[in-house]
Coordinates of C-alpha atoms in Angstrom, one line a residue:
Chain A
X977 CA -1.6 -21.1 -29.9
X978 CA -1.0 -18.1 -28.4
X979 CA -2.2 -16.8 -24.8
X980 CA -2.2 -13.1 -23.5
X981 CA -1.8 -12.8 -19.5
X982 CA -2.8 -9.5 -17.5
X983 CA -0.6 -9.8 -14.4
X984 CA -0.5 -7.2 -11.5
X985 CA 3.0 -7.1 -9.4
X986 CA 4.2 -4.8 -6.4
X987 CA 7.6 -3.9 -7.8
X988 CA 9.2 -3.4 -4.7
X989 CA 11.4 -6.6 -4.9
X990 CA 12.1 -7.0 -8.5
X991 CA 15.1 -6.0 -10.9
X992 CA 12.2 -5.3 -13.4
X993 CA 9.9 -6.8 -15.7
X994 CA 12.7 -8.0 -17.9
X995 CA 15.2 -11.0 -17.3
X996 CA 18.4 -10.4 -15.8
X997 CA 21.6 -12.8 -14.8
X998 CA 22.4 -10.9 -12.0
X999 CA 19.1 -9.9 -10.3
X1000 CA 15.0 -11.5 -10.1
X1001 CA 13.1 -10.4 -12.6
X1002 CA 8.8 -10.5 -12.2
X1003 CA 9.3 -12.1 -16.0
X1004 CA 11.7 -14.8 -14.5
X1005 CA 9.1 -15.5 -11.9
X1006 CA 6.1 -15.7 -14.2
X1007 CA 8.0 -18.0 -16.9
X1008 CA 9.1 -20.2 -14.3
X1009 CA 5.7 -20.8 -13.0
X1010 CA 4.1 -21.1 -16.6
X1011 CA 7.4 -23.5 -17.7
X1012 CA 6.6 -25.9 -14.8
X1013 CA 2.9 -26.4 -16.0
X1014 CA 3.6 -26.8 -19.5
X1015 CA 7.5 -29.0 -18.6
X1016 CA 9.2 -26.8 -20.8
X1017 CA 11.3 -23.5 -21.1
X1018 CA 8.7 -20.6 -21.9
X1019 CA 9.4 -16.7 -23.3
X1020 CA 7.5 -14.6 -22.4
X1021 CA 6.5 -10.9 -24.6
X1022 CA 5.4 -8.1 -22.1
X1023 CA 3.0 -4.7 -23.2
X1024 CA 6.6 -2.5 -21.5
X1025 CA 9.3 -3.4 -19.7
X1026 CA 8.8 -1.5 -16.7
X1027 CA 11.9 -0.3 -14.5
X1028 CA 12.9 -2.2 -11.1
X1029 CA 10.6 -1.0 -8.3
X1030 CA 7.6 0.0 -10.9
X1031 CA 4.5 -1.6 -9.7
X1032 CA 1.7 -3.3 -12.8
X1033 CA -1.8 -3.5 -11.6
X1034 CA -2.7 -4.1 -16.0
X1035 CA 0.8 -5.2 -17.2
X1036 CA 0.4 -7.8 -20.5
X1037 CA 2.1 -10.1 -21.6
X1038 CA 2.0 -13.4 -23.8
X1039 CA 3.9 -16.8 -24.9
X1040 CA 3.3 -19.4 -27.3
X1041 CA 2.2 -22.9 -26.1
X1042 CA 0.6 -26.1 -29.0
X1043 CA 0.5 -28.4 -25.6
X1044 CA -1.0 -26.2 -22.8
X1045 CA -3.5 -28.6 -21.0
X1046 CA -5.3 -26.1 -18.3
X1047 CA -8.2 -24.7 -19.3
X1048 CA -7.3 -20.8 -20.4
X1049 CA -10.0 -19.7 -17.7
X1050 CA -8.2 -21.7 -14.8
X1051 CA -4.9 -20.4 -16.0
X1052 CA -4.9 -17.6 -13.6
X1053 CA -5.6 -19.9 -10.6
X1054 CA -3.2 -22.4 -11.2
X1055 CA -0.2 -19.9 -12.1
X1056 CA -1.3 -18.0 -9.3
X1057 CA -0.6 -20.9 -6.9
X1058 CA 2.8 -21.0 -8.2
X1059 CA 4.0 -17.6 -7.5
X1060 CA 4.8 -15.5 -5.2
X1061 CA 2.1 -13.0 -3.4
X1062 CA 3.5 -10.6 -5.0
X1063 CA 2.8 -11.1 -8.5
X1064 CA -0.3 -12.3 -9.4
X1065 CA -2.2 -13.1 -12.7
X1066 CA -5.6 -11.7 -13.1
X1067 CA -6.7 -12.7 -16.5
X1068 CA -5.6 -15.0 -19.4
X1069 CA -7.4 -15.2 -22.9
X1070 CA -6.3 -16.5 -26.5
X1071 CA -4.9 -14.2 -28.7
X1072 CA -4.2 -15.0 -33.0
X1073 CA -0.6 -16.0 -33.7
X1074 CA 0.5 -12.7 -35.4
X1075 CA -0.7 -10.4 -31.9
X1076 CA 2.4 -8.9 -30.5
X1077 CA 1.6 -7.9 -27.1
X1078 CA 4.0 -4.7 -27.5
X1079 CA 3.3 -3.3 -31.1
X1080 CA 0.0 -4.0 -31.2
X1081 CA -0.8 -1.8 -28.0
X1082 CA -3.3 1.0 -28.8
X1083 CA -3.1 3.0 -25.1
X1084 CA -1.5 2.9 -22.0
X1085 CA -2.6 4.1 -18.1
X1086 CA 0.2 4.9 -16.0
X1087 CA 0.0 6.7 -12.9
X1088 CA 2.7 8.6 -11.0
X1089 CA 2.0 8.4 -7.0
X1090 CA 2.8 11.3 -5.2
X1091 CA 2.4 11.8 -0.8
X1092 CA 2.3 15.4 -0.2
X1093 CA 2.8 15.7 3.2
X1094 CA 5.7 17.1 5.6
X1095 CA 6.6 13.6 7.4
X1096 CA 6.5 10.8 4.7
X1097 CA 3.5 8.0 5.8
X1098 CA 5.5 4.8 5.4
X1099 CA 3.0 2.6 4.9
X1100 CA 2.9 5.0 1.2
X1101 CA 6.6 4.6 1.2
X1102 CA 7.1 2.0 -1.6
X1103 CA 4.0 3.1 -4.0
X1104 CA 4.8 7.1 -3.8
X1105 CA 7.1 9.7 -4.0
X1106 CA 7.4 11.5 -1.1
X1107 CA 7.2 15.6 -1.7
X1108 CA 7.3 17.7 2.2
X1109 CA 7.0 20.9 0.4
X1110 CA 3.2 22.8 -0.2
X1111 CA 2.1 22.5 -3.9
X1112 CA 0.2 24.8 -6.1
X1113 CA -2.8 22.5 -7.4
X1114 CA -4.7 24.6 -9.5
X1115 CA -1.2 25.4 -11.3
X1116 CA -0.5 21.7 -11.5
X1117 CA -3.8 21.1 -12.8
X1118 CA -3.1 23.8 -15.8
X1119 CA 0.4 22.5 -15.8
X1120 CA -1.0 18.7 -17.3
X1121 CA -3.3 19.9 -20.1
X1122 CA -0.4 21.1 -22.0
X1123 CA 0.7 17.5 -22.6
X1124 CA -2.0 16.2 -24.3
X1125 CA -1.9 15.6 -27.7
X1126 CA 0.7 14.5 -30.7
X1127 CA 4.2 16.0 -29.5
X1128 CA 7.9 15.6 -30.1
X1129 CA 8.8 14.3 -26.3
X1130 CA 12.4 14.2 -26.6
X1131 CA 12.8 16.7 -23.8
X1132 CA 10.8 13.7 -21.9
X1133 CA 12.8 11.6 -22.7
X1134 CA 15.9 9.7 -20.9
X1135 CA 19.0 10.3 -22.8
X1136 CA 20.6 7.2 -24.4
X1137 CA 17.2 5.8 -25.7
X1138 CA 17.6 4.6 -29.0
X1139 CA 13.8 5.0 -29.8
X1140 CA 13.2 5.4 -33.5
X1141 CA 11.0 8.7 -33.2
X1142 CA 10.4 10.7 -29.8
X1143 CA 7.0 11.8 -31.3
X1144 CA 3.8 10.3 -29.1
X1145 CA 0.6 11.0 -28.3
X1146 CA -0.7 12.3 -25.1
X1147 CA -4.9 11.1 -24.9
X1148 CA -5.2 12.3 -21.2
X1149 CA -2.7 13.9 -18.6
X1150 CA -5.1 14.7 -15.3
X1151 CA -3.7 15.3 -11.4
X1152 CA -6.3 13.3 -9.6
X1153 CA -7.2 13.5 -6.1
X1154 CA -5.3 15.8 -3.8
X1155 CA -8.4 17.4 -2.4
X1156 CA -11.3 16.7 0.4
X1157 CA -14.0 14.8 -2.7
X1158 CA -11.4 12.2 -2.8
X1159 CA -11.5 11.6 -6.5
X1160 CA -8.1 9.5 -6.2
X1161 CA -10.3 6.4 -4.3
X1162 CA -13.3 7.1 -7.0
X1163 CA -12.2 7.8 -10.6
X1164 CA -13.5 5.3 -12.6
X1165 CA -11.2 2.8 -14.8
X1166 CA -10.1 -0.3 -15.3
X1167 CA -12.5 -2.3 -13.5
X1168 CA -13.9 0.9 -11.5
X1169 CA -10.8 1.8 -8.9
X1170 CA -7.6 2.7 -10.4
X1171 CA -6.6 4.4 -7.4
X1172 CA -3.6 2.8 -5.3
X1173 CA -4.2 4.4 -2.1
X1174 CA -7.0 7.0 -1.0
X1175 CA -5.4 10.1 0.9
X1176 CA -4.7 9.0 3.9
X1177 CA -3.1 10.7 7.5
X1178 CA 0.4 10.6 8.1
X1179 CA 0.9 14.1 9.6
X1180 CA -2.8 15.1 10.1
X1181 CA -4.8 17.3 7.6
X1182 CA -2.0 18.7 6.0
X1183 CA -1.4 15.7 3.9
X1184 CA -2.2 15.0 0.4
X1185 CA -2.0 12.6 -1.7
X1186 CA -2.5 12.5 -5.3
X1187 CA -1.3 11.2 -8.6
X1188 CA -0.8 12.0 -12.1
X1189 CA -2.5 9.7 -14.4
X1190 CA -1.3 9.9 -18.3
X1191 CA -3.2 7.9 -21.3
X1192 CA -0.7 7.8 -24.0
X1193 CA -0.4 5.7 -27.2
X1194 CA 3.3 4.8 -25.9
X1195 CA 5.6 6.1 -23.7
X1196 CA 9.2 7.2 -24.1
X1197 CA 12.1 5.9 -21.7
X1198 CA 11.6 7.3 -18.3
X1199 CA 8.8 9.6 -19.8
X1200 CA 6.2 9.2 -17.3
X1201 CA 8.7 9.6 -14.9
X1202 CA 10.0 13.0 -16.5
X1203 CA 6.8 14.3 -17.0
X1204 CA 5.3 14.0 -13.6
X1205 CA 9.3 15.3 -12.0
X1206 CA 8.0 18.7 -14.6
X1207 CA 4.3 19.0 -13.2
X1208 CA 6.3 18.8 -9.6
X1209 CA 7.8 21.9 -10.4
X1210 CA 5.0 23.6 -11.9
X1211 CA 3.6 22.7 -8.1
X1212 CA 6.4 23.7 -6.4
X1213 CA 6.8 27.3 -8.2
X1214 CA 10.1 26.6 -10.5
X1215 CA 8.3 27.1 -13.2
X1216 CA 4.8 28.1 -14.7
X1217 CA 2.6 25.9 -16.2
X1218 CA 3.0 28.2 -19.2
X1219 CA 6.7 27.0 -19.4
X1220 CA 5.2 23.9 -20.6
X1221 CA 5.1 24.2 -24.3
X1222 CA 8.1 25.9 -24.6
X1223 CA 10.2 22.8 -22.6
X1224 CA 8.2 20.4 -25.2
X1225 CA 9.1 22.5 -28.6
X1226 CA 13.0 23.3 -26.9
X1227 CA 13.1 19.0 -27.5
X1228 CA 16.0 19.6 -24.6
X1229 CA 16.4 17.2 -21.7
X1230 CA 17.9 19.1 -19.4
X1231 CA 14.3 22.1 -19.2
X1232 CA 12.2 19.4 -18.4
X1233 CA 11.8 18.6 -14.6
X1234 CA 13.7 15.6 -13.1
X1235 CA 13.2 12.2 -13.2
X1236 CA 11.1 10.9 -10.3
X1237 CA 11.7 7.9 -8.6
X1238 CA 10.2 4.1 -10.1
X1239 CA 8.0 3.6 -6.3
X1240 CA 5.7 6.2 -7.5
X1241 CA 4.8 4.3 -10.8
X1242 CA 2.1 2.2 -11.5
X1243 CA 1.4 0.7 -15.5
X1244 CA -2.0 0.6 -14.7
X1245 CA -3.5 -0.6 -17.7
X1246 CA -3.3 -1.4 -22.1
X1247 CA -5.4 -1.3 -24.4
X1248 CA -5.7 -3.3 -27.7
Chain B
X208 CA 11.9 15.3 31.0
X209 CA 10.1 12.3 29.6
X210 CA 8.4 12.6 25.5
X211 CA 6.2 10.8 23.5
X212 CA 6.4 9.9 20.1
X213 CA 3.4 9.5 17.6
X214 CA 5.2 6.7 15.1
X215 CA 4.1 5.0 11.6
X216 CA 5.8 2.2 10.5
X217 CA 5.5 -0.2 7.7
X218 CA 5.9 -3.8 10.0
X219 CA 6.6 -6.2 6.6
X220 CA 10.4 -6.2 6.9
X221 CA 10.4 -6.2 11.1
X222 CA 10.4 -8.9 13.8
X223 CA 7.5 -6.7 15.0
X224 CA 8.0 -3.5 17.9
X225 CA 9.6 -5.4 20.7
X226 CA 13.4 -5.4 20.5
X227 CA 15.4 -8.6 20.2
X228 CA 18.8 -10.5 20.2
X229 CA 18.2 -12.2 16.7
X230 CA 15.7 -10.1 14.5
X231 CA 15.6 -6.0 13.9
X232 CA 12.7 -4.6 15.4
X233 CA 11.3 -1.3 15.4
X234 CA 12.3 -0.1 18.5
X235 CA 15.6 -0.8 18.0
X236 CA 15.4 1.5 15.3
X237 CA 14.3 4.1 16.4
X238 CA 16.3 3.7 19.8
X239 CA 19.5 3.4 18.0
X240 CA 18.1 6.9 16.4
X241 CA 17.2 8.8 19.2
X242 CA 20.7 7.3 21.0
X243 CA 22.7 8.8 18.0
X244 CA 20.7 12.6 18.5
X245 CA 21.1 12.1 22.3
X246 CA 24.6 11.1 22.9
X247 CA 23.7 7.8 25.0
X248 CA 21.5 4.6 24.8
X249 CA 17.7 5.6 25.4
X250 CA 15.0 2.9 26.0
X251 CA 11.4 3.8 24.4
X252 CA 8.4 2.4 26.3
X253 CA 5.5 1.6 24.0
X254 CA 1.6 1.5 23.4
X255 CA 1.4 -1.4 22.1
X256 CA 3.9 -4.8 21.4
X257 CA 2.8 -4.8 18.1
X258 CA 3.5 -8.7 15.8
X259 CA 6.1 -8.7 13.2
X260 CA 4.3 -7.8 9.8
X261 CA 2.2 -5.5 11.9
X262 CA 1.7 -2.4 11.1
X263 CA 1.1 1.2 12.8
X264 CA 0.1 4.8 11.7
X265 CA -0.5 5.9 15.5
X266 CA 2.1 4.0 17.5
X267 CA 3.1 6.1 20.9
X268 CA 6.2 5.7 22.7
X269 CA 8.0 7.4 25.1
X270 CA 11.3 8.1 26.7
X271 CA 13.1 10.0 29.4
X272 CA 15.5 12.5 28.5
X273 CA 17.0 15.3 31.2
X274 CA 19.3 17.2 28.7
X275 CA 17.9 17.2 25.0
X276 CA 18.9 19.7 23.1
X277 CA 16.9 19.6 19.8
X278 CA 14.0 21.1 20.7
X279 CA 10.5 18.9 20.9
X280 CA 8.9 19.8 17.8
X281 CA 11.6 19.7 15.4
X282 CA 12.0 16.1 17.0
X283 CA 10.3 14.4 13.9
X284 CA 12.7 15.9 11.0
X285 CA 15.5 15.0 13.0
X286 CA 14.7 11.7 14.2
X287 CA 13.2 11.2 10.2
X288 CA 16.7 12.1 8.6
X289 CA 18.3 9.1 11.0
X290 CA 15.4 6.5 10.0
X291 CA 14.6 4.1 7.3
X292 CA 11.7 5.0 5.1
X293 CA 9.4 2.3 6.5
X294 CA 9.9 4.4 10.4
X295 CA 8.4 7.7 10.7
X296 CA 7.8 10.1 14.0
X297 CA 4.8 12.1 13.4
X298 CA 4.5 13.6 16.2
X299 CA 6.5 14.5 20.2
X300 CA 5.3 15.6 22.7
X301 CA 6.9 16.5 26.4
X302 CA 4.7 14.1 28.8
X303 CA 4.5 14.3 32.8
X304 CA 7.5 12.2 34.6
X305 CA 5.3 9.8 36.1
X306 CA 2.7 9.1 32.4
X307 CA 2.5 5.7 31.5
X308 CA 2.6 4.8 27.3
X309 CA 1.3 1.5 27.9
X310 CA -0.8 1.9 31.4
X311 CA -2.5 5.3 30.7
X312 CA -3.6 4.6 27.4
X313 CA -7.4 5.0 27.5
X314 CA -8.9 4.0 23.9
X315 CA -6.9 2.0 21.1
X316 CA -8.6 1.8 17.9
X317 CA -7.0 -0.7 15.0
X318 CA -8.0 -1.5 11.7
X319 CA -7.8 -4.9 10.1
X320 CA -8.1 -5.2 6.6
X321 CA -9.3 -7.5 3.8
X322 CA -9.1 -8.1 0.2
X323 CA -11.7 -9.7 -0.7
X324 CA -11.4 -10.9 -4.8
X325 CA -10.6 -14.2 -6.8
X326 CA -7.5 -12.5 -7.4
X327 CA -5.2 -11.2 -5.0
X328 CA -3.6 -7.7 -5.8
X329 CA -0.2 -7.8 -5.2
X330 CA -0.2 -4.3 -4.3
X331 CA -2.4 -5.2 -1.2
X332 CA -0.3 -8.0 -0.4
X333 CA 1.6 -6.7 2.3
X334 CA -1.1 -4.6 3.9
X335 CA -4.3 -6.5 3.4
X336 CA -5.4 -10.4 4.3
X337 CA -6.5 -12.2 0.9
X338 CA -10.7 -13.9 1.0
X339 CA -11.3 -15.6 -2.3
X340 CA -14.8 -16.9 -1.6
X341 CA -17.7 -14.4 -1.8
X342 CA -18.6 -12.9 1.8
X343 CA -22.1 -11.7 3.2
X344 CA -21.3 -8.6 4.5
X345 CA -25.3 -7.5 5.7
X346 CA -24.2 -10.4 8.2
X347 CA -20.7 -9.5 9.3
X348 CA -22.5 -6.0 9.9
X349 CA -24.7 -7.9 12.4
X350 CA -22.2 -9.8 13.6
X351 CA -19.5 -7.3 14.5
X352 CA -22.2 -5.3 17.3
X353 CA -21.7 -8.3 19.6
X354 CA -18.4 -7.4 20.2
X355 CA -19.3 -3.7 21.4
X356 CA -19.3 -3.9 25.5
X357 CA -17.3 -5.3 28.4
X358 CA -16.9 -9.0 28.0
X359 CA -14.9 -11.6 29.0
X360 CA -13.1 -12.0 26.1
X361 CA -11.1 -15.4 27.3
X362 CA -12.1 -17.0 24.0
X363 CA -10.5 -14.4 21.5
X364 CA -7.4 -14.3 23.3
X365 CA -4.0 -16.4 22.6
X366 CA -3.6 -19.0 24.6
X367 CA -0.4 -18.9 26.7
X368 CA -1.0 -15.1 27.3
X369 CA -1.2 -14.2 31.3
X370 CA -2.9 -11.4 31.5
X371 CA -4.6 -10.9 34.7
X372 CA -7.9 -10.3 33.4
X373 CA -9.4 -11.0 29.8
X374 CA -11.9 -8.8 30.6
X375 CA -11.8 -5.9 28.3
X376 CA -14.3 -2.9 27.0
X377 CA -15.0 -2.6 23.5
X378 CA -16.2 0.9 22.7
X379 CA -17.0 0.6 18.6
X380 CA -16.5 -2.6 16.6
X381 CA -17.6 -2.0 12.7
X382 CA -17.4 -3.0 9.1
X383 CA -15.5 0.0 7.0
X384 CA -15.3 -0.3 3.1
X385 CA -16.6 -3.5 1.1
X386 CA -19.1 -1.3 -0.8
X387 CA -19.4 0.9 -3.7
X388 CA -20.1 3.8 -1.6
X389 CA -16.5 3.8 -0.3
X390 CA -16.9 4.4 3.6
X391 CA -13.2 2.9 3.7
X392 CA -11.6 6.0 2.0
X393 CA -13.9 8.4 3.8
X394 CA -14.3 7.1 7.0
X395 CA -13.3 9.8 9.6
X396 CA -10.7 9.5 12.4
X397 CA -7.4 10.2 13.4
X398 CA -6.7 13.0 10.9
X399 CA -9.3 12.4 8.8
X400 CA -8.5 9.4 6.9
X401 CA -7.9 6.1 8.6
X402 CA -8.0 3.9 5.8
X403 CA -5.2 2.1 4.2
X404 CA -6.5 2.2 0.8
X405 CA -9.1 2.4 -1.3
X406 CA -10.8 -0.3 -2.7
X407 CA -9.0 -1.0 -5.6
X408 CA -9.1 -3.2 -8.7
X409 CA -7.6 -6.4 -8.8
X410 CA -9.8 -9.0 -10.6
X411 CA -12.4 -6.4 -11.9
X412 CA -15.6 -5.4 -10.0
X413 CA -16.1 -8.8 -8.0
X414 CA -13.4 -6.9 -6.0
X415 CA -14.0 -5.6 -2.6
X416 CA -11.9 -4.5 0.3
X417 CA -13.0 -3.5 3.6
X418 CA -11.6 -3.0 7.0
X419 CA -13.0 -4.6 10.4
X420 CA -11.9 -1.3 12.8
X421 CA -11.8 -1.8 16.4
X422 CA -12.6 1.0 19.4
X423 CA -11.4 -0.5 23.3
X424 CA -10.2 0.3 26.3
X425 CA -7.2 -2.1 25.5
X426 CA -6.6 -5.7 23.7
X427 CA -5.6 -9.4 24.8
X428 CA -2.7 -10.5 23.1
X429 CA -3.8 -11.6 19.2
X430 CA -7.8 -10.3 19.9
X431 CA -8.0 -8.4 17.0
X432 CA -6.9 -10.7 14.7
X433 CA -9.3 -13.7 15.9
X434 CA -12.3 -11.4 16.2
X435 CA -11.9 -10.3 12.6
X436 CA -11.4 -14.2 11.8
X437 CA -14.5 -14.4 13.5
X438 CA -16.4 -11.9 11.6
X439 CA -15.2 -13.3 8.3
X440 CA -16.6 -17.2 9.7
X441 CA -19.4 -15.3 9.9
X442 CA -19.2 -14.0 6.1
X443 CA -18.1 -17.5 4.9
X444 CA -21.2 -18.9 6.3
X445 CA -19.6 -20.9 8.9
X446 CA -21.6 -19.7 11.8
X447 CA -24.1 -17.3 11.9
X448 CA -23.9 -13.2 13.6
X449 CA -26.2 -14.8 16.7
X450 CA -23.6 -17.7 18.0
X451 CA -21.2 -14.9 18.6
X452 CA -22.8 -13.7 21.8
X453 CA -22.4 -18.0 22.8
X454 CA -18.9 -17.8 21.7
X455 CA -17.7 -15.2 24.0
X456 CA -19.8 -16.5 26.7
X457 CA -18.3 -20.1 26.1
X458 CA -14.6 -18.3 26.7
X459 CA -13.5 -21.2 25.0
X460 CA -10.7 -20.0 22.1
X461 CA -11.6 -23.2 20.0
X462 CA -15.2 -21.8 19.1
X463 CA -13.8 -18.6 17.9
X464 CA -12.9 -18.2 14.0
X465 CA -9.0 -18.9 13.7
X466 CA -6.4 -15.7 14.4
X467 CA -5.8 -13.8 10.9
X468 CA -2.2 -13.1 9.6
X469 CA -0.5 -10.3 11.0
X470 CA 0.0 -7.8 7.4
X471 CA -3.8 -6.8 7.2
X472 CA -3.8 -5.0 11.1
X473 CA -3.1 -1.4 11.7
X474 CA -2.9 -0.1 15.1
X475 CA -4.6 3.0 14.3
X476 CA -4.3 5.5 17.5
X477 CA -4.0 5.9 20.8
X478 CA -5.9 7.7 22.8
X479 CA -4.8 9.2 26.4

């Protein structure tokens, strides 16, 4: 039998989803706990291997297991008690033996965190990216529609992927929050809230916080990452959010913006 | 010259504000800092001794200084380029010779806050206390106005503590969050926005987080934490919003509800 966990982790700590000799892993963690209630080695398959420091409120991931003898419901509990505060699994259900938890995912959430504020709050320190300078919202906002649809990402696109096509498609690419109605705490999504943080202070009312929330049916290495370092400078006046298609159709690495930094990410949720 | 310094700080990886032999504490930090701008060893006086794992968007702290030479309100950047990410000066001011951080502080406001799912979210982990079991919150609303007044508050104090009155005033004591209207996120004060975060997912709608925020003319040492363990006995069922009145007259600590961890309080402001 099969079993599909959703598990939510603050990155912060970790080397990483996957397992590494040389650093923790949240996979070594999770396969631990789930080894020593079954008593024997378990592998685990995850939805994406997100990047050390990359935070999972709706990462999946599943394992194989004839002899597993706590009810699926009370897996989350039990697992739960064996692992640290913070990982944590928030759901567990039986999947059919030929579900792969990677290939078989129809659409991903992530959002990219971003405090826009001139001293950084560092209580948003390890889930955002810090920006001092003033941004141009209603030219980030044009900026994020020209991502959505079927493109060839490869100027999105860390170089030495070996992906077998760059082409994806973009469902959704939206800058929520940022502004006095708060739309960051309310959005509705994944079980109502996908918002990590609401705006908060940090250097009185010239802060704002927002992020960048892109529904995708899969992500390129470092895309997220890429794309949200490219609506940044649409913000910050380097280039137009006109620029857009053009860096897309160029396929070049180096007209895209820069990569932001994994604290700002969040794999929010997947679909199947 | 003497200054004071607004400061945030994430407390999760600090031994609290208080400088020590064995442990790095915030203080130290941003001593060691303001030392490196100012040529010799400065001592900060604080606020507030806030707990390791405690946290603070509204810490003040102040320290004498006859020949600075950066001037006052490029003091943040500066001090920020010398300090971790989890330290961050908001705010200097120059204050007279003979003001008093601790002494002339007239109002402190903190926030405590909860999680309260099946689940807990990782991401909350470090800035939220976990409550699994369901919580009546039209009670703790009742329950947290008994607090508002001067009391002897003897029985939400730490034993062991000698200060030489427990008497203290408490000017607001409230409920923030917990409901789909989002007060939490909205809730105006000090800049705006004193929330942490807004409710977020976690283990789907049965999730709720709230704050318990704080208004007095000062604290006894570990009150907030065992009034907000009150208010949640309270929620739990364990006793009801009318013994709380008993409680404090009792000034017994063993009838209060049992003093929370230290990662869900914020100390919030400071007023002078």
């Amino acid at each position: 039998m099969q079993f599909l966990l959703t598990i939510s982790y603050d990155g912060t700590d970790y080397a990483g989803w996957q397992r590494q000799d040389n650093a923790v892993a949240v996979q070594e963690k999770v396969e631990d706990a789930l080894g020593s209630i079954i008593g024997r080695p378990v592998s685990l398959r995850a939805a994406s291997r997100t990047d050390a420091g990359v935070h999972a409120l709706g990462q999946r991931a599943s394992f194989f297991a004839p002899d597993l003898r706590v009810p699926t419901d009370k897996l989350p509990q039990v697992l739960n008690g064996l692992l640290p505060v913070d990982i944590s699994v928030v759901a567990a259900a039986e999947v059919p033996p030929n579900f792969n938890p990677r290939f078989d995912a129809k659409q991903k959430t992530y959002i990219y965190n971003v405090q826009n504020s001139p001293h950084a709050n560092p209580l948003l320190s390890r889930y955002a990216a810090h920006v001092p300078q003033e941004l141009d919202f209603s030219a980030m906002q044009n900026a994020v529609k020209h991502f959505v649809g079927a493109h060839d990402f490869a100027a999105f696109c860390a170089t030495g992927s070996n992906a077998k096509t760059t082409v994806r498609e973009i469902f959704a690419c939206e800058v929520i929050g940022g502004d006095a109605s708060d739309a960051w705490a309310s959005s509705p999504s994944f079980g109502g809230r996908p918002s990590l943080f609401a705006p908060i202070l940090g250097a009185g009312s010239s802060s704002r916080n927002f992020g960048i929330r892109v529904v995708g049916s899969g992500f390129l290495y470092n895309m997220v990452r890429i794309i949200a370092g490219t609506v940044l400078y649409v913000g910050m006046g380097k280039i137009s959010a006109e620029d857009i298609a053009g860096i897309i159709a160029s396929k070049d690495r180096a007209r895209a913006g820069k990569t932001m930094p994994p604290q700002g990410l969040v794999l929010v949720e997947v679909v199947y």
